[in-house]
Coordinates of N, CA and C in Angstrom, one line a residue:
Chain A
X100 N 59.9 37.5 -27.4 CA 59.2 38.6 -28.1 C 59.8 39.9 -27.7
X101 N 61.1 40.5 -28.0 CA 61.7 41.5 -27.5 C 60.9 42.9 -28.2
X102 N 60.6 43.0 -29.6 CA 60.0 43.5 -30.2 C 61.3 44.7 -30.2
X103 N 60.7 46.1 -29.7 CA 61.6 47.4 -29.5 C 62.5 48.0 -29.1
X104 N 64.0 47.7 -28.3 CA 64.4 47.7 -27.3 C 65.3 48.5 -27.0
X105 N 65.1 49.4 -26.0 CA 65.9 51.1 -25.6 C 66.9 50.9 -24.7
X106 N 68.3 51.0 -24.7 CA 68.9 51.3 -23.8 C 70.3 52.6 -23.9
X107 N 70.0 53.3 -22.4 CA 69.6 53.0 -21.4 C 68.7 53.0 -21.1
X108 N 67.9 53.1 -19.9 CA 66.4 53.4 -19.5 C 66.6 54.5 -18.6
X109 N 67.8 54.8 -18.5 CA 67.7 56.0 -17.1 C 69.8 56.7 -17.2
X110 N 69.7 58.2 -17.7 CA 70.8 57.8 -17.5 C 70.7 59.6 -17.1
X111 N 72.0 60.0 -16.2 CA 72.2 61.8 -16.1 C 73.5 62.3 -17.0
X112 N 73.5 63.2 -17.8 CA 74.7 63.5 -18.0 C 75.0 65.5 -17.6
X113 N 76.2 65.4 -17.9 CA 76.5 66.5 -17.6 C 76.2 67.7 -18.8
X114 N 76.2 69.0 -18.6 CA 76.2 69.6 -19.7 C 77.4 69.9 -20.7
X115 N 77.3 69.6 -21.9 CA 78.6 69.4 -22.7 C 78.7 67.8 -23.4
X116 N 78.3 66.7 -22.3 CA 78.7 65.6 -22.9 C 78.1 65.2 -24.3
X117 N 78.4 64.0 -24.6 CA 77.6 63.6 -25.5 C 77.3 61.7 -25.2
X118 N 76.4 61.4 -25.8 CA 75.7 60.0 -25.2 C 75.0 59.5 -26.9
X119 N 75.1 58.2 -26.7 CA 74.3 57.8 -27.7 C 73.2 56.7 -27.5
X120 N 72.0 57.0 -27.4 CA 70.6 56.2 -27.1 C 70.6 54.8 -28.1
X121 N 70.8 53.6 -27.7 CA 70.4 52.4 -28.7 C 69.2 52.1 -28.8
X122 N 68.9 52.0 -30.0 CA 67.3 51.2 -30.5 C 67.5 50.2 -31.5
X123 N 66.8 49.3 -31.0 CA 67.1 48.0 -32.0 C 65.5 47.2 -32.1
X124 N 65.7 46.8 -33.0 CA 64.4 45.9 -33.4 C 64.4 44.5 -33.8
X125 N 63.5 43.8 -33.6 CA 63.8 42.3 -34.7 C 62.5 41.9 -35.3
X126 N 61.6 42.6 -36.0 CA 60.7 42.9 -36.2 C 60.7 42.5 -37.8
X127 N 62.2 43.1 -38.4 CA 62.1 43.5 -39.6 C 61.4 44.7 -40.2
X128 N 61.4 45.4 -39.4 CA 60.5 46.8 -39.6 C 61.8 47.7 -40.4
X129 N 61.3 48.6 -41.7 CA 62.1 49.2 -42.4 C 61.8 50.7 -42.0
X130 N 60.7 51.0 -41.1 CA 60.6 52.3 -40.4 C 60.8 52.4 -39.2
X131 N 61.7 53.3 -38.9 CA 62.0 53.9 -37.3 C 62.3 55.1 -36.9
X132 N 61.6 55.5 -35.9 CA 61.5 56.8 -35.0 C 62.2 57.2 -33.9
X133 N 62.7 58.4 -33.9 CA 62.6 58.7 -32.7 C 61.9 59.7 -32.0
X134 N 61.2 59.5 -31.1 CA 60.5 60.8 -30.2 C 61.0 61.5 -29.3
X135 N 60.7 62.8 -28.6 CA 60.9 62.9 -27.4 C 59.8 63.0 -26.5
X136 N 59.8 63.2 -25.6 CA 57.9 63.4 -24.9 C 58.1 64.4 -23.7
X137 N 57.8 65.1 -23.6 CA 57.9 66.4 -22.2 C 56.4 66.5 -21.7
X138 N 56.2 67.0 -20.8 CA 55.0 66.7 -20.1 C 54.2 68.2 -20.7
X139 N 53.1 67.9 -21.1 CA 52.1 68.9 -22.0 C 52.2 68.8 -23.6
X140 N 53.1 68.4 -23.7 CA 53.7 68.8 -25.5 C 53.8 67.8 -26.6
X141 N 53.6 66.3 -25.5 CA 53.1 65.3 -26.1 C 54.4 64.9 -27.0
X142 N 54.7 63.9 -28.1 CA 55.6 63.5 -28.8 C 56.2 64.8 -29.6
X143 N 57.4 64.6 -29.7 CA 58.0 65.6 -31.2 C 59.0 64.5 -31.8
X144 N 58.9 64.3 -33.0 CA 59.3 63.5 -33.9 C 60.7 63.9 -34.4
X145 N 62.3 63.7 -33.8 CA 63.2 64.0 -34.2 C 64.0 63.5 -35.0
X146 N 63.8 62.4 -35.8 CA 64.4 61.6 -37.0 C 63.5 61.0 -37.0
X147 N 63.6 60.1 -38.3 CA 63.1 59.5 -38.5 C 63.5 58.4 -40.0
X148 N 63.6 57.1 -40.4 CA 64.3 56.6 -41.2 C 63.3 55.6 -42.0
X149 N 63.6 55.3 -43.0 CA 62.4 54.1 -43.8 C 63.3 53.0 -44.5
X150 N 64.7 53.1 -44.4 CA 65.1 51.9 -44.5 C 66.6 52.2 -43.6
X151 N 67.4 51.2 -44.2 CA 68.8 51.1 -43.8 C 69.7 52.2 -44.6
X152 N 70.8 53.3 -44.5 CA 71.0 53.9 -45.2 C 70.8 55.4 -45.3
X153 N 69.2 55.3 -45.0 CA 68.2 56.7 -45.5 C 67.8 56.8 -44.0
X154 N 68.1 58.4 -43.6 CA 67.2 59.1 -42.2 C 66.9 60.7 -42.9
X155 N 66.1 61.3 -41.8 CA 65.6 62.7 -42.7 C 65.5 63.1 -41.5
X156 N 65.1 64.1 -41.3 CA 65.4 65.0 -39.9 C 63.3 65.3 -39.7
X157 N 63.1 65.0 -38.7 CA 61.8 65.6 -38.2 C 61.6 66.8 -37.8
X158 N 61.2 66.8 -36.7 CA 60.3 68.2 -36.3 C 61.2 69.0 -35.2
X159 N 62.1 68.5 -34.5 CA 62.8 69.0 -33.6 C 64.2 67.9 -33.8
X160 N 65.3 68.3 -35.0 CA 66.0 67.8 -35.3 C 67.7 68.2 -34.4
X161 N 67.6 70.0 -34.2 CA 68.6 69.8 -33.7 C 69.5 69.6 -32.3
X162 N 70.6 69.5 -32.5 CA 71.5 68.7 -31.4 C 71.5 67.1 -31.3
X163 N 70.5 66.8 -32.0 CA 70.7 65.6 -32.3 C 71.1 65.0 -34.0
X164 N 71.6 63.4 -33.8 CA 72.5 62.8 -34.8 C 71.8 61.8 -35.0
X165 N 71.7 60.6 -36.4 CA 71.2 59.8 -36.1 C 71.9 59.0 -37.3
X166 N 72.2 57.8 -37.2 CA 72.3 56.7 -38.4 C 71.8 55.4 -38.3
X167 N 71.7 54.9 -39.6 CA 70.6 53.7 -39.9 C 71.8 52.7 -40.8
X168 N 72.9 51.8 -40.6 CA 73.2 51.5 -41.2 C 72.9 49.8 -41.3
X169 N 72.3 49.2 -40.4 CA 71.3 48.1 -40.4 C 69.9 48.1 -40.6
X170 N 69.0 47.4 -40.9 CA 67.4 47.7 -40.7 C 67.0 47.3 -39.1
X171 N 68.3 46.6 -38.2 CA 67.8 46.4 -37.1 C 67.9 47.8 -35.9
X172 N 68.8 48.5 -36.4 CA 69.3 49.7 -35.1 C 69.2 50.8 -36.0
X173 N 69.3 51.8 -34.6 CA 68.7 53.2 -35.0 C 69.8 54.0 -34.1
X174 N 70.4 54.4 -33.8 CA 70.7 55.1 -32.6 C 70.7 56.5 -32.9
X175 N 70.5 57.1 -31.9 CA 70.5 58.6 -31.9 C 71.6 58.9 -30.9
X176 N 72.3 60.4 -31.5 CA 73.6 60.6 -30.6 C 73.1 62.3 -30.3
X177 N 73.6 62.3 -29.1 CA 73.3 63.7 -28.5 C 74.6 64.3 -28.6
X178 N 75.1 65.4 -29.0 CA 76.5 65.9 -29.0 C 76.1 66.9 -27.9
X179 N 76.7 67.6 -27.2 CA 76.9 68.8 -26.7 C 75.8 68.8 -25.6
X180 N 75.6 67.7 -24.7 CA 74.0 67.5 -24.3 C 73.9 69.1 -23.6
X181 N 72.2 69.9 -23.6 CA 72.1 70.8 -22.9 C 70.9 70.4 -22.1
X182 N 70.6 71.7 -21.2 CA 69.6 70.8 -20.1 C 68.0 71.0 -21.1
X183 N 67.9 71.7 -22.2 CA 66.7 71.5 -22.9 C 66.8 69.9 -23.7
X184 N 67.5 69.2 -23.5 CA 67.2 67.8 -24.0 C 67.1 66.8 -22.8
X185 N 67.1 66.9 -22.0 CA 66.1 66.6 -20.8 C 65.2 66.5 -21.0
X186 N 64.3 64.7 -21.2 CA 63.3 64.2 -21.5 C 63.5 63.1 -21.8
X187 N 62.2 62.4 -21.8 CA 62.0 60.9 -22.4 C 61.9 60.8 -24.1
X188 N 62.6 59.9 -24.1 CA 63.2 59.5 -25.6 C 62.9 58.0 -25.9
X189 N 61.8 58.0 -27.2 CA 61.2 57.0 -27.3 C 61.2 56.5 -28.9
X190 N 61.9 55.5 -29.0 CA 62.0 54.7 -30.1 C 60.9 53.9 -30.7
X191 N 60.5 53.6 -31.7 CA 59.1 53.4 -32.1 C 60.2 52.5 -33.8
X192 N 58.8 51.5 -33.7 CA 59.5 50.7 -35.3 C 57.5 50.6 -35.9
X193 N 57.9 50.4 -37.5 CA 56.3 50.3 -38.3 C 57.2 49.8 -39.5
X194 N 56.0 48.7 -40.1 CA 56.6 48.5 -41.2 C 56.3 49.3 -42.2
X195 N 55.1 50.3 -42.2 CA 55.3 52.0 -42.8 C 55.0 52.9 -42.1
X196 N 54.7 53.8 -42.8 CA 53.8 54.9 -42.3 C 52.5 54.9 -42.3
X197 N 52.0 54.1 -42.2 CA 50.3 53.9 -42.1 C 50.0 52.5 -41.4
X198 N 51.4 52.1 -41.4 CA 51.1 51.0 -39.9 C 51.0 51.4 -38.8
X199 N 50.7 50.2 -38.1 CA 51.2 50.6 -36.4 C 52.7 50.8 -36.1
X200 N 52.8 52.0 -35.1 CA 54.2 51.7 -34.4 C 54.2 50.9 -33.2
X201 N 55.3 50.5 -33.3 CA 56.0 49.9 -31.7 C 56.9 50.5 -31.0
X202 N 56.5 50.8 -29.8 CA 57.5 51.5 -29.3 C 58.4 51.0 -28.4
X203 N 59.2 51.6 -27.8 CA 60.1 50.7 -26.9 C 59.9 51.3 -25.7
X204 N 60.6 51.2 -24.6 CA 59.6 51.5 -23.0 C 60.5 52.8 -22.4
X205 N 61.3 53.8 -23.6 CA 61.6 54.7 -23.7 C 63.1 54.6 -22.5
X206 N 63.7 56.2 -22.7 CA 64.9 56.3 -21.9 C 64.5 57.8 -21.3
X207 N 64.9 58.0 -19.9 CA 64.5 58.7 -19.5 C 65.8 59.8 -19.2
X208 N 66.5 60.8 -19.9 CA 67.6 61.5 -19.9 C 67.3 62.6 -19.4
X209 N 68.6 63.0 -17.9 CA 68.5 64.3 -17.3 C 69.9 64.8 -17.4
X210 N 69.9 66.0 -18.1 CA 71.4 67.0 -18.3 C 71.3 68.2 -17.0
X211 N 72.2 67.7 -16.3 CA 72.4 68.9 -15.3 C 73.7 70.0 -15.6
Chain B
X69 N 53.0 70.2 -45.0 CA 52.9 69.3 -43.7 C 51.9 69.2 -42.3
X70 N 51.8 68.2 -42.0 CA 50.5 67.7 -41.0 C 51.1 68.5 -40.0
X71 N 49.8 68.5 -38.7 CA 49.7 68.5 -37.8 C 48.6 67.9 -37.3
X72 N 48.3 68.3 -36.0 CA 47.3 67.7 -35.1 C 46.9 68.5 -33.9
X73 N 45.4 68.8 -33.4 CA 45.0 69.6 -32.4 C 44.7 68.4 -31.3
X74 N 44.9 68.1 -30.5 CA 43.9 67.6 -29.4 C 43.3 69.0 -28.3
X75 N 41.9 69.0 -28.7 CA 41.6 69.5 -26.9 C 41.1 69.5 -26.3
X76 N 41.7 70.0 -24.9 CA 41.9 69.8 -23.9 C 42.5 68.6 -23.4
X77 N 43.6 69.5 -22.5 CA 44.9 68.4 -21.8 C 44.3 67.7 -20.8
X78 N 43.3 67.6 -20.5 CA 42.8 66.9 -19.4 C 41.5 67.1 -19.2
X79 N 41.1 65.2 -19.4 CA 39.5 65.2 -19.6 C 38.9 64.5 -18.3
X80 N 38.2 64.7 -17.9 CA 37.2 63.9 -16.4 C 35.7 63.7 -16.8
X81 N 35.7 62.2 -16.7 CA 34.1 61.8 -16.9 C 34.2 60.8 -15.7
X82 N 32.7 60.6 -15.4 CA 32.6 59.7 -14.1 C 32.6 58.1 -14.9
X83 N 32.7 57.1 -14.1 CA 33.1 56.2 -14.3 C 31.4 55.4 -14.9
X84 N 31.1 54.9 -16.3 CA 30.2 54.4 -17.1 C 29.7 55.8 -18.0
X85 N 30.4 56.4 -17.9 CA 29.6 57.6 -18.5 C 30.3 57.9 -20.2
X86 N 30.1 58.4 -21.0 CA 30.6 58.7 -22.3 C 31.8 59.2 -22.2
X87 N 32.6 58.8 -22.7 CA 34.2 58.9 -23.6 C 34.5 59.9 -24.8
X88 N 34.4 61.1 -24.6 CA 34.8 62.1 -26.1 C 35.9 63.1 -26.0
X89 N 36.9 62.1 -26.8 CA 38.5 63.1 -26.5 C 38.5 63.6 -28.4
X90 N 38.6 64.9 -28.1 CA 38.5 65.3 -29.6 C 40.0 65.8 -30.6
X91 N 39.8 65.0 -31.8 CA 41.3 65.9 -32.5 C 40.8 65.9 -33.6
X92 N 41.2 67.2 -34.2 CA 41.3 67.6 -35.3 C 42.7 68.2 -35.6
X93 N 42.8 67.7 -37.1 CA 44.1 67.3 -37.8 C 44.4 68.3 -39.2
X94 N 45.2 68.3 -39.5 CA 45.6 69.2 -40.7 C 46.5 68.6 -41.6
X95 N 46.2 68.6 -42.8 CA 47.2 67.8 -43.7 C 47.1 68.4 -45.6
X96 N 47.5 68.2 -46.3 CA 47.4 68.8 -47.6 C 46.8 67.7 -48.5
X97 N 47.5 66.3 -47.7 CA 47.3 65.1 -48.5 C 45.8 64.2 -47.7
X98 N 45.0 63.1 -48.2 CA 44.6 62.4 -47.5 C 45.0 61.8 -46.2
X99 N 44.7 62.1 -45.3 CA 45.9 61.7 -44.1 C 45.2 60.4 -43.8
X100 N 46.6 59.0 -42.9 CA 46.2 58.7 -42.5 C 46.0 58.8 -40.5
X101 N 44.9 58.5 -39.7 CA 45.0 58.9 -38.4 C 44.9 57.8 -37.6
X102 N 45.3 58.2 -36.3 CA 45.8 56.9 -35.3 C 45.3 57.7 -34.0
X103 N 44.9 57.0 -33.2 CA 44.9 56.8 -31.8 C 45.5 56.3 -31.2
X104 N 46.6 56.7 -30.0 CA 47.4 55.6 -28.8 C 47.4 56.5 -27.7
X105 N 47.2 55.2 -27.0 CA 47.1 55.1 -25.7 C 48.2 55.3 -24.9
X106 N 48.8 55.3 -23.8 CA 49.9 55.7 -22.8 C 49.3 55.3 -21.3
X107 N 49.7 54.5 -21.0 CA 49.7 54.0 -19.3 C 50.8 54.6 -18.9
X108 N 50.6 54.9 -17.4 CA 52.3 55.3 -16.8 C 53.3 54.6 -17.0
X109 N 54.2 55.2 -17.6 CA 55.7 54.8 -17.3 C 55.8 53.4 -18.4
X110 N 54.9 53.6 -19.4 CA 55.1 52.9 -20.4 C 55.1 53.7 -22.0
X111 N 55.5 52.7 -22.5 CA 55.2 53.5 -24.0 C 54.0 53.5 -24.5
X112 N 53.7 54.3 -25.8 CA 52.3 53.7 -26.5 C 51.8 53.0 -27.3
X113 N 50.6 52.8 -27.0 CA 50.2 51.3 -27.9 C 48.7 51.9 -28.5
X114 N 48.7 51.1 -30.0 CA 47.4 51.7 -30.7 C 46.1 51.2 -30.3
X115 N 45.5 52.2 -30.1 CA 44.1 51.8 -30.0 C 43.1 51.3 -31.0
X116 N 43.6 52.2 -32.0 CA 42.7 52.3 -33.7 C 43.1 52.9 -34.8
X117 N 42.9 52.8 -36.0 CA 44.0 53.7 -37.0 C 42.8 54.1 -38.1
X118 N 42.9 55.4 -38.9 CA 42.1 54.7 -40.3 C 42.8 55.0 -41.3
X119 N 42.6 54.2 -42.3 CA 43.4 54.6 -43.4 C 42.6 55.1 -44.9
X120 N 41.6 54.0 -45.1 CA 40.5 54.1 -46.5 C 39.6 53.8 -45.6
X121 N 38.8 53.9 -46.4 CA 37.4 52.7 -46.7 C 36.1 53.5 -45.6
X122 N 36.0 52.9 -44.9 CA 34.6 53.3 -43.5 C 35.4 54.0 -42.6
X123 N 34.5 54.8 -42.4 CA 34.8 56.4 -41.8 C 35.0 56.0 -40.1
X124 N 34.4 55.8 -39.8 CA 33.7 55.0 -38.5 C 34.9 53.4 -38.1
X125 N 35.3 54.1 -37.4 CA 36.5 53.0 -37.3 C 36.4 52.2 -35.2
X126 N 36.4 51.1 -35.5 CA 36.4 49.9 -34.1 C 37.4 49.7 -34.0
X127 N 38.3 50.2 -32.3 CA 39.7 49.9 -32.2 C 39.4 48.8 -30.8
X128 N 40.4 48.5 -30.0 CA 40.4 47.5 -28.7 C 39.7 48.7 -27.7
X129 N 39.6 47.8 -27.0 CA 38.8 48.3 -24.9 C 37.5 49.2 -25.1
X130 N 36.8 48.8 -26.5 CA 35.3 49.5 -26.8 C 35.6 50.9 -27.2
X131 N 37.1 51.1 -28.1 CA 37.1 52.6 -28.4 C 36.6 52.6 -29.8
X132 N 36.0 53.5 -30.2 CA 35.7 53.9 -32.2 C 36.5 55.1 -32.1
X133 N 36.5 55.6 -33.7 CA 36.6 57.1 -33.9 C 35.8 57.3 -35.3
X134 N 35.8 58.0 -35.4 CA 34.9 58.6 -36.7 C 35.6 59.7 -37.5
X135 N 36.3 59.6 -39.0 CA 36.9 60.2 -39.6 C 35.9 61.4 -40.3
X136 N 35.5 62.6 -40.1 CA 35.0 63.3 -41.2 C 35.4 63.9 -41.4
X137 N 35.9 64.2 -42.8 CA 36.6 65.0 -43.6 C 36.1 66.2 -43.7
X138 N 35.0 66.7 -44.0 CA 34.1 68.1 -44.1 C 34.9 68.8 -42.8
X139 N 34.9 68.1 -41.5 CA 35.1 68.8 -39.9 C 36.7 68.8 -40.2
X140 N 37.5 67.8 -40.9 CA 39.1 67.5 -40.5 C 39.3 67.1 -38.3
X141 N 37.9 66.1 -38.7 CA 38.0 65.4 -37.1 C 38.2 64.2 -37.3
X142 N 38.9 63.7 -36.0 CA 39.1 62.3 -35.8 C 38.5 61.8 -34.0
X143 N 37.2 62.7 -34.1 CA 37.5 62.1 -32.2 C 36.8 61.0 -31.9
X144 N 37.6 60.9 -30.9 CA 37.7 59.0 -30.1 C 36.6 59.1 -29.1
X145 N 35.6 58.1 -28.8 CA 34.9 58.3 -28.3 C 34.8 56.4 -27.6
X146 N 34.0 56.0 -26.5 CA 34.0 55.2 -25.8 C 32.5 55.2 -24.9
X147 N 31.1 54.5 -25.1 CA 30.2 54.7 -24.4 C 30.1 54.6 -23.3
X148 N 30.7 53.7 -22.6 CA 30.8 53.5 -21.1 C 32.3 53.4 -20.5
X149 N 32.4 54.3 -19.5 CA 34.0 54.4 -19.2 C 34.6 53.9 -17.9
X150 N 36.0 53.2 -18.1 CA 35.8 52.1 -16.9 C 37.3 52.4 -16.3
X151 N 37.4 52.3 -15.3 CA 38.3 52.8 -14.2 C 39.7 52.3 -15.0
X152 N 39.9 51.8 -15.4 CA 41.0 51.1 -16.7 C 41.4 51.8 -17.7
X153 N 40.4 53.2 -18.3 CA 40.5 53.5 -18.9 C 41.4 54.9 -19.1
X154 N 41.5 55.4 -17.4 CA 42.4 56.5 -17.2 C 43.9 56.3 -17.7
X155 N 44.3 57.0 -18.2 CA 45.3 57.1 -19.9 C 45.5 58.2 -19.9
X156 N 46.5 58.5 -20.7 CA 46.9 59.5 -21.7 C 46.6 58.9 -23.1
X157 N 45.8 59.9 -23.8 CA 45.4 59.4 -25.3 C 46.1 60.4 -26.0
X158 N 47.1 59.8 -27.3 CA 47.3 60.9 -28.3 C 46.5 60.5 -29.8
X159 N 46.3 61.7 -30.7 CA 46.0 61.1 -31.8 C 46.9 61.3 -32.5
X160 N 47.3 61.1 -33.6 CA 48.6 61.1 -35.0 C 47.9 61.0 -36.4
X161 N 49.0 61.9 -37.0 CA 48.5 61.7 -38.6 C 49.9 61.6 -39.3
X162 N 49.1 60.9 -40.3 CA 50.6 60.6 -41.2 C 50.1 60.7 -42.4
X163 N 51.0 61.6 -43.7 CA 50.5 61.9 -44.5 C 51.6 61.5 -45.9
X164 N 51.9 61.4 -46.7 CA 52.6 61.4 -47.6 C 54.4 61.4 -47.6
X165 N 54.6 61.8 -46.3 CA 56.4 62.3 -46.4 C 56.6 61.3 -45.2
X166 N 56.3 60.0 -44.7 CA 56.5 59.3 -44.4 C 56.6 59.9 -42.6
X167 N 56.2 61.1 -42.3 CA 56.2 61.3 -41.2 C 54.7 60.9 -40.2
X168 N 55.1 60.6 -39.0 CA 53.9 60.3 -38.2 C 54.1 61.6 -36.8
X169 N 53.5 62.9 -37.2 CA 53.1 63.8 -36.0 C 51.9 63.0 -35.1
X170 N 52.1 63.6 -33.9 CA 51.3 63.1 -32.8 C 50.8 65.0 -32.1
X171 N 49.2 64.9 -31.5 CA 48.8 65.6 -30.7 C 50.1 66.0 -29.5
X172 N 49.6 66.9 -28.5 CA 50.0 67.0 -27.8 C 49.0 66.0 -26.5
X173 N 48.4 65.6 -26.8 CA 48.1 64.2 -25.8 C 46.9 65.1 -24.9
X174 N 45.5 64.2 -24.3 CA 44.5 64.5 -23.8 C 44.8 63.4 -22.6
X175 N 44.9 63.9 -21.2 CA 44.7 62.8 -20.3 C 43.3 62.1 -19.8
X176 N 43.0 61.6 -19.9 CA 41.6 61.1 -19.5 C 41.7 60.8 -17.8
X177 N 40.4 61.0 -16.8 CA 40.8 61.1 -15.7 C 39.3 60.6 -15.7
X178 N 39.0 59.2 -14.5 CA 37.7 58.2 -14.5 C 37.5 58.4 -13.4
X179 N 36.1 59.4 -13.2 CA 35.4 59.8 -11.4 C 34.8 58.3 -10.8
X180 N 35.2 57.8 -10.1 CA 34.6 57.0 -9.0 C 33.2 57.2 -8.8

């Protein structure tokens, strides 16, 4: 029962690099998210996708990339990391928007 | 486009005592709303959702919420509160553009 699954779970990069977060599913879920979470501020919704193909940008879209070219993975790519993207990054699948999400047990990214 | 109020970032009730973490939500469309939970160093998981029908909604570990539209509340409430129950609670709404915003999260904290 793998359900959501994030990797890495823990990674540092430097400032400038760029990294790309895996999220995969086997759910068959045609919706997927990505969050970040900072302490006080709760989730901010930075892509987000409803099938294979199709993603739209959320609520804190930039510096980050995303493509959906399976309904199983998601990944998000960080170009240019800076130390404001420093935070836990949390992948979530639903088979809509008025389902439940699943999330995955997140990655925890520090840009020094 | 939606949002979500939760407040106060940090709630303390003694342990069997009443559970009232409040949010109030903003939307143009009928929204639907969600409750999840957060244990440390895990992701979140749903407590309760509503979508139609009865206002008054029964989710897992003896949580309800109660939708009124007149207030635009959704708060989560729990009659007796049990040392288990210390969490981070967020609420979410999701409305028509396939997005799911989340509160900025209420911690719940259970007095001995």
């Amino acid at each position: 029962n793998a359900g959501v699954t994030q990797t890495p779970k823990f990674r540092i990069l430097k400032i400038g690099q760029s990294m790309t977060l895996q999220c995969t599913q086997d759910m068959n879920h045609n919706y997927m998210y990505w969050y970040r979470q900072d302490p006080g501020m709760g989730l901010k919704l930075i892509y987000y996708s409803v099938g294979a193909g199709i993603t739209d940008k959320g609520e804190v879209p930039n510096g980050y990339n995303v493509s959906r070219s399976t309904t199983e993975d998601f990944p998000l790519r960080l170009e240019l990391a800076a130390p404001s993207q420093t935070s836990v990054y949390f992948c979530a699948s639903s088979q809509s928007s008025t389902g439940e999400l699943f999330f995955g047990e997140g990655s925890r990214l520090t840009v020094l | 486009a939606q949002s979500v109020t939760q407040l106060g970032s940090h709630v303390s009730v003694s342990e069997g005592a009443l559970v009232l973490l409040r949010c109030n939500y903003s939307s143009s469309v009928p929204p639907y709303l969600f409750w999840y939970v957060q244990y440390p160093n895990q992701g979140l998981q749903l407590l309760l959702k509503y979508t139609t029908g009865a206002t008054l909604v029964k989710g897992i570990n003896g949580f309800e919420a109660e939708f009124k539209k007149s207030e635009t509340s959704f708060h989560l409430t729990k009659p007796s509160a049990h040392m288990s129950d210390a969490a981070e609670y967020f609420c979410a709404v999701s409305g028509n553009d396939d997005k799911i915003i989340f509160g900025k999260g209420t911690r719940l904290h259970i007095l001995p």
